[in-house]
Structures are given as structure tokens and as C-alpha cells.
Amino acid sequence: MAVTWQTHGKESFPTLDSAEDGYPGTAPVTAYPPNSYGLYNMLGNVWEWTQDWWSIRHSTNFQENPKGPSSGRDKLKKGGSYMCHKSYCYRYRCAARSQNSC
């Protein structure tokens, strides 16, 4: 269970949180039940800017610690954020990957 950004219309994102879940801003850690391992909030609120250069295509070969292209314009960004809203971004999975300018 997770709540992303709550607002009414993209014109109010990200300045207005409607608090429809009962919490203005982020909810407390224990606001939702833990998973089957007893862990809370495993979705995360982190974008990690990696050392690797962004590429839209992956190698189809299995690689241990693949590096991606040797140069580029944008860096590879992993993760997601509670700030995500369909009008702004679409990646709030911890395994998500996208690009970010240097």
C-alpha cells in the first residue's frame, strides 16, 4: 500500500497536497500495515543518481554489474519519489529507471 501525491488537477502539483489520506505531506511510518516480513514503507522515497550514463536500450546478455554506454548526455536515475504524480512523473517503483541531466 502506498499513497503518492494527492491533489486536484495538475495545476496544483506540487504545491498543494489535498491530504485525502488524513495526512498533510507524508504519512507516518506506521500509517499502513507492514508487509508479510513485518517491514513498513518498502516502496521508498529516493531517486538515486547513478554513475552510469543513460541508455534507452538494455543489453540482452546477462551481465554482472552492467555499466551502460561509455559516455552520454544524461545520467541513469533509479528509484522513485512520493512526489510522483501522473502529471509530473510516472516512476514510483524502487526498481524504476529513467534519465536525469548532469
XYZ file of C-alpha atoms in Angstrom, residues 39-100:
62
model
C 8.545 -4.241 7.248
C 6.951 -0.840 6.691
C 7.219 1.543 3.726
C 9.411 -0.558 1.466
C 8.486 1.471 -1.625
C 10.903 4.244 -0.716
C 11.249 7.916 -1.403
C 14.618 8.058 -3.087
C 15.890 8.900 -6.518
C 19.452 7.688 -6.879
C 21.553 9.423 -9.490
C 23.975 6.703 -10.590
C 27.419 6.891 -12.155
C 26.184 5.186 -15.335
C 25.207 7.035 -18.497
C 21.589 6.736 -19.628
C 20.671 4.447 -22.490
C 17.165 3.669 -23.634
C 18.182 0.107 -24.581
C 19.488 -2.675 -22.357
C 21.882 -5.411 -23.363
C 20.039 -8.704 -23.790
C 23.070 -10.619 -22.482
C 23.342 -11.424 -18.787
C 25.903 -9.143 -17.204
C 27.127 -8.753 -13.668
C 27.112 -5.031 -12.807
C 26.394 -3.753 -16.345
C 27.861 -0.295 -16.964
C 25.858 1.001 -19.901
C 27.389 3.298 -22.538
C 30.857 4.795 -22.033
C 29.605 8.387 -22.469
C 26.398 10.353 -22.866
C 24.426 13.474 -22.046
C 22.220 12.205 -19.197
C 22.908 10.015 -16.187
C 20.856 6.993 -15.184
C 18.471 7.711 -12.301
C 16.992 4.841 -10.264
C 14.110 4.708 -7.821
C 11.056 6.837 -7.238
C 9.538 9.530 -5.083
C 6.409 10.218 -3.076
C 6.279 13.424 -5.110
C 5.305 11.426 -8.196
C 2.002 12.329 -9.773
C 0.711 11.294 -13.192
C 1.108 14.881 -14.443
C 4.765 15.028 -13.387
C 6.386 11.590 -13.377
C 5.298 8.012 -13.682
C 8.020 6.135 -11.825
C 7.457 5.447 -8.174
C 8.836 1.927 -8.087
C 12.149 1.275 -6.365
C 13.295 -0.621 -9.495
C 12.326 2.161 -11.911
C 14.989 3.681 -14.166
C 14.931 6.966 -16.031
C 17.361 9.686 -17.066
C 18.404 12.926 -15.466
